[in-house]
mmCIF file of C-alpha atoms and ligand atoms in Angstrom:
data_model
loop_
_atom_site.group_PDB
_atom_site.id
_atom_site.type_symbol
_atom_site.label_atom_id
_atom_site.label_comp_id
_atom_site.label_asym_id
_atom_site.label_seq_id
_atom_site.Cartn_x
_atom_site.Cartn_y
_atom_site.Cartn_z
ATOM 1 C CA UNK J 1 0.000 0.000 0.000
ATOM 2 C CA UNK J 2 1.247 3.456 -0.780
ATOM 3 C CA UNK J 3 0.816 5.141 2.584
ATOM 4 C CA UNK J 4 1.635 8.605 1.349
ATOM 5 C CA UNK J 5 -0.935 8.476 -1.424
ATOM 6 C CA UNK J 6 -3.504 7.051 0.910
ATOM 7 C CA UNK J 7 -2.968 9.894 3.369
ATOM 8 C CA UNK J 8 -3.136 12.462 0.598
ATOM 9 C CA UNK J 9 -6.463 11.018 -0.338
ATOM 10 C CA UNK J 10 -7.683 11.321 3.234
ATOM 11 C CA UNK J 11 -6.602 14.948 3.432
ATOM 12 C CA UNK J 12 -8.325 15.705 0.214
ATOM 13 C CA UNK J 13 -11.631 14.380 1.404
ATOM 14 C CA UNK J 14 -11.618 15.365 5.002
ATOM 15 C CA UNK J 15 -9.704 18.563 5.433
ATOM 16 C CA UNK J 16 -12.807 20.697 5.516
ATOM 17 C CA UNK J 17 -15.094 18.225 7.257
ATOM 18 C CA UNK J 18 -15.418 17.085 10.827
ATOM 19 C CA UNK J 19 -13.352 14.001 10.157
ATOM 20 C CA UNK J 20 -9.931 13.594 11.698
ATOM 21 C CA UNK J 21 -7.225 14.317 9.098
ATOM 22 C CA UNK J 22 -5.531 11.007 9.808
ATOM 23 C CA UNK J 23 -8.237 8.466 10.600
ATOM 24 C CA UNK J 24 -11.836 7.835 9.638
ATOM 25 C CA UNK J 25 -13.321 8.984 12.932
ATOM 26 C CA UNK J 26 -15.586 11.995 13.128
ATOM 27 C CA UNK J 27 -14.017 13.139 16.368
ATOM 28 C CA UNK J 28 -11.696 15.864 15.082
ATOM 29 C CA UNK J 29 -11.076 18.680 17.549
ATOM 30 C CA UNK J 30 -10.158 22.240 16.559
ATOM 31 C CA UNK J 31 -6.711 21.119 15.359
ATOM 32 C CA UNK J 32 -8.276 18.952 12.648
ATOM 33 C CA UNK J 33 -7.116 15.720 14.283
ATOM 34 C CA UNK J 34 -8.868 13.531 16.850
ATOM 35 C CA UNK J 35 -7.398 13.278 20.357
ATOM 36 C CA UNK J 36 -6.053 9.762 19.742
ATOM 37 C CA UNK J 37 -4.228 10.664 16.515
ATOM 38 C CA UNK J 38 -2.900 13.841 18.101
ATOM 39 C CA UNK J 39 -1.568 11.918 21.093
ATOM 40 C CA UNK J 40 0.127 9.354 18.853
ATOM 41 C CA UNK J 41 2.054 11.898 16.766
ATOM 42 C CA UNK J 42 5.865 11.693 17.101
ATOM 43 C CA UNK J 43 6.244 14.573 19.588
ATOM 44 C CA UNK J 44 9.798 15.813 20.017
ATOM 45 C CA UNK J 45 9.685 15.231 23.747
ATOM 46 C CA UNK J 46 12.741 13.080 24.563
ATOM 47 C CA UNK J 47 15.769 14.760 26.210
ATOM 48 C CA UNK J 48 17.596 16.883 23.654
ATOM 49 C CA UNK J 49 20.206 19.605 23.251
ATOM 50 C CA UNK J 50 18.661 23.065 23.710
ATOM 51 C CA UNK J 51 20.892 24.485 21.038
ATOM 52 C CA UNK J 52 20.521 22.048 18.114
ATOM 53 C CA UNK J 53 17.543 19.912 19.124
ATOM 54 C CA UNK J 54 19.320 16.577 18.738
ATOM 55 C CA UNK J 55 19.047 13.878 21.419
ATOM 56 C CA UNK J 56 21.397 14.575 24.345
ATOM 57 C CA UNK J 57 21.616 13.809 28.031
ATOM 58 C CA UNK J 58 22.844 17.283 28.916
ATOM 59 C CA UNK J 59 21.409 20.731 28.119
ATOM 60 C CA UNK J 60 24.029 21.290 25.431
ATOM 61 C CA UNK J 61 25.429 18.412 23.390
ATOM 62 C CA UNK J 62 29.136 17.751 22.823
ATOM 63 C CA UNK J 63 28.929 18.812 19.199
ATOM 64 C CA UNK J 64 27.435 22.212 20.084
ATOM 65 C CA UNK J 65 30.052 22.694 22.832
ATOM 66 C CA UNK J 66 32.962 21.962 20.511
ATOM 67 C CA UNK J 67 31.567 23.628 17.380
ATOM 68 C CA UNK J 68 28.762 26.006 18.381
ATOM 69 C CA UNK J 69 26.276 26.844 15.641
ATOM 70 C CA UNK J 70 25.390 30.493 14.906
ATOM 71 C CA UNK J 71 21.878 30.044 16.289
ATOM 72 C CA UNK J 72 21.338 30.109 20.045
ATOM 73 C CA UNK J 73 18.498 27.620 20.439
ATOM 74 C CA UNK J 74 16.271 25.178 18.551
ATOM 75 C CA UNK J 75 12.653 24.359 19.274
ATOM 76 C CA UNK J 76 10.824 21.634 17.418
ATOM 77 C CA UNK J 77 7.291 20.299 17.773
ATOM 78 C CA UNK J 78 7.777 16.851 16.258
ATOM 79 C CA UNK J 79 10.490 14.482 15.230
ATOM 80 C CA UNK J 80 10.350 13.970 11.468
ATOM 81 C CA UNK J 81 8.704 10.563 11.459
ATOM 82 C CA UNK J 82 5.474 8.986 10.287
ATOM 83 C CA UNK J 83 2.858 10.356 9.951
ATOM 84 C CA UNK J 84 4.315 13.889 10.269
ATOM 85 C CA UNK J 85 6.680 13.218 7.341
ATOM 86 C CA UNK J 86 3.737 12.293 5.084
ATOM 87 C CA UNK J 87 1.729 15.280 6.305
ATOM 88 C CA UNK J 88 4.692 17.542 5.544
ATOM 89 C CA UNK J 89 5.134 16.072 2.067
ATOM 90 C CA UNK J 90 1.427 16.616 1.403
ATOM 91 C CA UNK J 91 1.762 20.201 2.644
ATOM 92 C CA UNK J 92 4.872 21.046 0.625
ATOM 93 C CA UNK J 93 4.383 19.135 -2.575
ATOM 94 C CA UNK J 94 0.707 18.199 -2.605
ATOM 95 C CA UNK J 95 -0.675 21.720 -2.285
ATOM 96 C CA UNK J 96 -2.463 20.851 0.957
ATOM 97 C CA UNK J 97 -2.087 24.416 2.122
ATOM 98 C CA UNK J 98 -4.535 24.046 4.994
ATOM 99 C CA UNK J 99 -1.967 21.945 6.793
ATOM 100 C CA UNK J 100 0.026 25.151 7.269
ATOM 101 C CA UNK J 101 -2.656 26.186 9.738
ATOM 102 C CA UNK J 102 -2.261 22.930 11.657
ATOM 103 C CA UNK J 103 1.538 23.145 11.738
ATOM 104 C CA UNK J 104 1.466 26.835 12.722
ATOM 105 C CA UNK J 105 -1.013 26.104 15.480
ATOM 106 C CA UNK J 106 1.116 23.261 16.835
ATOM 107 C CA UNK J 107 4.247 25.424 16.752
ATOM 108 C CA UNK J 108 2.416 28.266 18.509
ATOM 109 C CA UNK J 109 1.515 25.883 21.341
ATOM 110 C CA UNK J 110 5.144 24.758 21.687
ATOM 111 C CA UNK J 111 7.084 28.033 21.651
ATOM 112 C CA UNK J 112 6.773 31.442 23.256
ATOM 113 C CA UNK J 113 7.721 34.583 21.381
ATOM 114 C CA UNK J 114 7.512 36.718 24.517
ATOM 115 C CA UNK J 115 11.235 37.522 24.661
ATOM 116 C CA UNK J 116 11.709 37.837 20.896
ATOM 117 C CA UNK J 117 11.258 40.790 18.553
ATOM 118 C CA UNK J 118 10.717 39.240 15.134
ATOM 119 C CA UNK J 119 9.385 36.071 13.562
ATOM 120 C CA UNK J 120 11.112 35.401 10.250
ATOM 121 C CA UNK J 121 10.250 32.560 7.875
ATOM 122 C CA UNK J 122 13.086 30.820 6.011
ATOM 123 C CA UNK J 123 13.258 32.889 2.798
ATOM 124 C CA UNK J 124 12.493 31.219 -0.508
ATOM 125 C CA UNK J 125 14.077 32.307 -3.798
ATOM 126 C CA UNK J 126 11.640 34.248 -6.007
ATOM 127 C CA UNK J 127 11.963 31.689 -8.821
ATOM 128 C CA UNK J 128 11.015 28.840 -6.457
ATOM 129 C CA UNK J 129 8.191 30.963 -5.078
ATOM 130 C CA UNK J 130 6.856 31.408 -8.569
ATOM 131 C CA UNK J 131 7.107 27.675 -9.240
ATOM 132 C CA UNK J 132 5.349 26.633 -6.048
ATOM 133 C CA UNK J 133 3.055 29.577 -5.529
ATOM 134 C CA UNK J 134 3.683 29.884 -1.800
ATOM 135 C CA UNK J 135 6.482 29.736 0.762
ATOM 136 C CA UNK J 136 5.549 26.913 3.131
ATOM 137 C CA UNK J 137 7.599 28.425 5.968
ATOM 138 C CA UNK J 138 5.852 31.789 5.555
ATOM 139 C CA UNK J 139 2.388 30.227 5.830
ATOM 140 C CA UNK J 140 3.379 28.562 9.113
ATOM 141 C CA UNK J 141 5.063 31.741 10.396
ATOM 142 C CA UNK J 142 1.928 33.787 9.626
ATOM 143 C CA UNK J 143 -0.179 31.612 11.935
ATOM 144 C CA UNK J 144 2.478 31.823 14.620
ATOM 145 C CA UNK J 145 2.932 35.614 14.409
ATOM 146 C CA UNK J 146 -0.813 36.157 14.538
ATOM 147 C CA UNK J 147 -1.309 33.841 17.525
ATOM 148 C CA UNK J 148 1.622 35.286 19.443
ATOM 149 C CA UNK J 149 1.064 38.916 18.417
ATOM 150 C CA UNK J 150 4.559 39.331 17.055
ATOM 151 C CA UNK J 151 5.996 41.158 14.078
ATOM 152 C CA UNK J 152 6.371 38.959 11.017
ATOM 153 C CA UNK J 153 9.301 39.956 8.829
ATOM 154 C CA UNK J 154 9.671 38.239 5.473
ATOM 155 C CA UNK J 155 11.198 41.130 3.561
ATOM 156 C CA UNK J 156 14.361 42.201 5.400
ATOM 157 C CA UNK J 157 16.296 39.134 4.260
ATOM 158 C CA UNK J 158 16.163 37.486 0.841
ATOM 159 C CA UNK J 159 17.534 34.400 -0.815
ATOM 160 C CA UNK J 160 19.725 35.880 -3.510
ATOM 161 C CA UNK J 161 21.054 32.684 -5.111
ATOM 162 C CA UNK J 162 19.021 29.932 -6.685
ATOM 163 C CA UNK J 163 20.567 26.677 -5.485
ATOM 164 C CA UNK J 164 19.452 23.036 -5.745
ATOM 165 C CA UNK J 165 16.968 22.115 -2.987
ATOM 166 C CA UNK J 166 18.839 20.982 0.137
ATOM 167 C CA UNK J 167 16.692 17.855 0.343
ATOM 168 C CA UNK J 168 17.940 16.794 -3.100
ATOM 169 C CA UNK J 169 21.586 16.754 -1.995
ATOM 170 C CA UNK J 170 23.688 14.335 0.063
ATOM 171 C CA UNK J 171 24.118 15.615 3.628
ATOM 172 C CA UNK J 172 27.812 16.373 3.107
ATOM 173 C CA UNK J 173 27.109 18.817 0.248
ATOM 174 C CA UNK J 174 24.469 20.878 2.012
ATOM 175 C CA UNK J 175 26.736 23.338 3.839
ATOM 176 C CA UNK J 176 28.569 24.203 0.615
ATOM 177 C CA UNK J 177 25.324 24.507 -1.348
ATOM 178 C CA UNK J 178 23.825 27.056 1.038
ATOM 179 C CA UNK J 179 26.896 29.221 1.633
ATOM 180 C CA UNK J 180 26.323 32.911 0.926
ATOM 181 C CA UNK J 181 22.755 32.521 -0.363
ATOM 182 C CA UNK J 182 21.102 34.984 2.037
ATOM 183 C CA UNK J 183 21.288 38.743 1.809
ATOM 184 C CA UNK J 184 20.082 41.284 4.369
ATOM 185 C CA UNK J 185 18.189 44.094 2.650
ATOM 186 C CA UNK J 186 17.315 46.215 5.673
ATOM 187 C CA UNK J 187 20.041 46.040 8.323
ATOM 188 C CA UNK J 188 18.163 48.341 10.752
ATOM 189 C CA UNK J 189 15.411 45.732 10.995
ATOM 190 C CA UNK J 190 17.915 43.092 12.109
ATOM 191 C CA UNK J 191 20.413 44.978 14.249
ATOM 192 C CA UNK J 192 20.093 44.279 17.997
ATOM 193 C CA UNK J 193 16.978 42.193 17.377
ATOM 194 C CA UNK J 194 16.047 38.855 18.907
ATOM 195 C CA UNK J 195 14.831 36.746 16.011
ATOM 196 C CA UNK J 196 13.046 33.412 15.609
ATOM 197 C CA UNK J 197 13.546 31.737 12.230
ATOM 198 C CA UNK J 198 10.596 29.550 11.271
ATOM 199 C CA UNK J 199 11.051 26.548 9.004
ATOM 200 C CA UNK J 200 9.211 23.327 8.262
ATOM 201 C CA UNK J 201 11.867 20.669 8.742
ATOM 202 C CA UNK J 202 15.382 20.842 10.193
ATOM 203 C CA UNK J 203 17.664 18.089 8.950
ATOM 204 C CA UNK J 204 21.364 18.989 9.055
ATOM 205 C CA UNK J 205 20.475 22.555 10.045
ATOM 206 C CA UNK J 206 22.775 23.908 7.314
ATOM 207 C CA UNK J 207 20.217 26.400 5.935
ATOM 208 C CA UNK J 208 19.176 27.581 9.393
ATOM 209 C CA UNK J 209 22.801 27.953 10.439
ATOM 210 C CA UNK J 210 23.667 29.936 7.328
ATOM 211 C CA UNK J 211 20.694 32.241 7.866
ATOM 212 C CA UNK J 212 21.581 32.611 11.566
ATOM 213 C CA UNK J 213 25.143 33.494 10.534
ATOM 214 C CA UNK J 214 23.848 36.142 8.100
ATOM 215 C CA UNK J 215 21.570 37.602 10.782
ATOM 216 C CA UNK J 216 24.310 37.651 13.430
ATOM 217 C CA UNK J 217 26.697 39.340 11.000
ATOM 218 C CA UNK J 218 24.027 42.003 10.452
ATOM 219 C CA UNK J 219 23.909 42.571 14.207
ATOM 220 C CA UNK J 220 21.094 40.306 15.467
ATOM 221 C CA UNK J 221 21.593 39.758 19.196
ATOM 222 C CA UNK J 222 19.854 36.379 19.469
ATOM 223 C CA UNK J 223 18.622 33.845 16.906
ATOM 224 C CA UNK J 224 16.456 30.781 17.516
ATOM 225 C CA UNK J 225 15.315 28.065 15.101
ATOM 226 C CA UNK J 226 11.638 27.166 15.391
ATOM 227 C CA UNK J 227 10.758 24.185 13.285
ATOM 228 C CA UNK J 228 7.753 21.940 12.913
ATOM 229 C CA UNK J 229 9.848 18.779 12.723
ATOM 230 C CA UNK J 230 13.422 17.797 13.515
ATOM 231 C CA UNK J 231 15.080 14.914 11.681
ATOM 232 C CA UNK J 232 16.681 12.712 14.316
ATOM 233 C CA UNK J 233 19.521 10.277 13.719
ATOM 234 C CA UNK J 234 18.468 6.644 13.301
ATOM 235 C CA UNK J 235 19.287 4.567 16.363
HETATM 236 ZN ZN1 ZN N 1 -7.822 10.424 14.175
HETATM 237 ZN ZN1 ZN N 2 23.550 20.370 20.173
#
């Protein structure tokens, strides 16, 4: 059985109804899922490093101590596993835009923007934006900014180079691929600001780290990564 296709089909039929997005029950709550399906999602709840979000037994993992990333913290709602991976694929490539609302809502319940100044979605290159029609990170960030009454900034930084999608490359090539792709257009909007970058999935963190580097170089005082799902190493 093709699970992904099957789930796409379910979304298609039930997104606007009272049915749970993931099962046939009619018990969906305001999130769009029933309590049982919601409970069974792969929540990112095991002990992890506060800085990079990977599993760790201490607050900061050895990797972050020896080679600190440019971002100061990572918050993730889920680990990138079934069925969140299929939901994300349906959202990004299946035009199931309504899932942005679900992901934004889940992120808003996980993080607090109280001590931050700006919510910034991972920028998408204008050519990609034209191809896809929407920036999936922006749609999630919109929900978050609205819920948390924070300023949404998707104009001060742009993606100036069109590079192959990170997901299409081997892990080892991703840092090189993303180097120098971001450009700050309005430095005053970044300087001395505490910024949360919103993205859908964090895998190696290369894009988020490059953006955090760009923001820090423009004077940002604090940068956090807020992602819907974190890819965790296989045990
Ligand atoms: Zn359900
Ligand atoms: Zn770490």
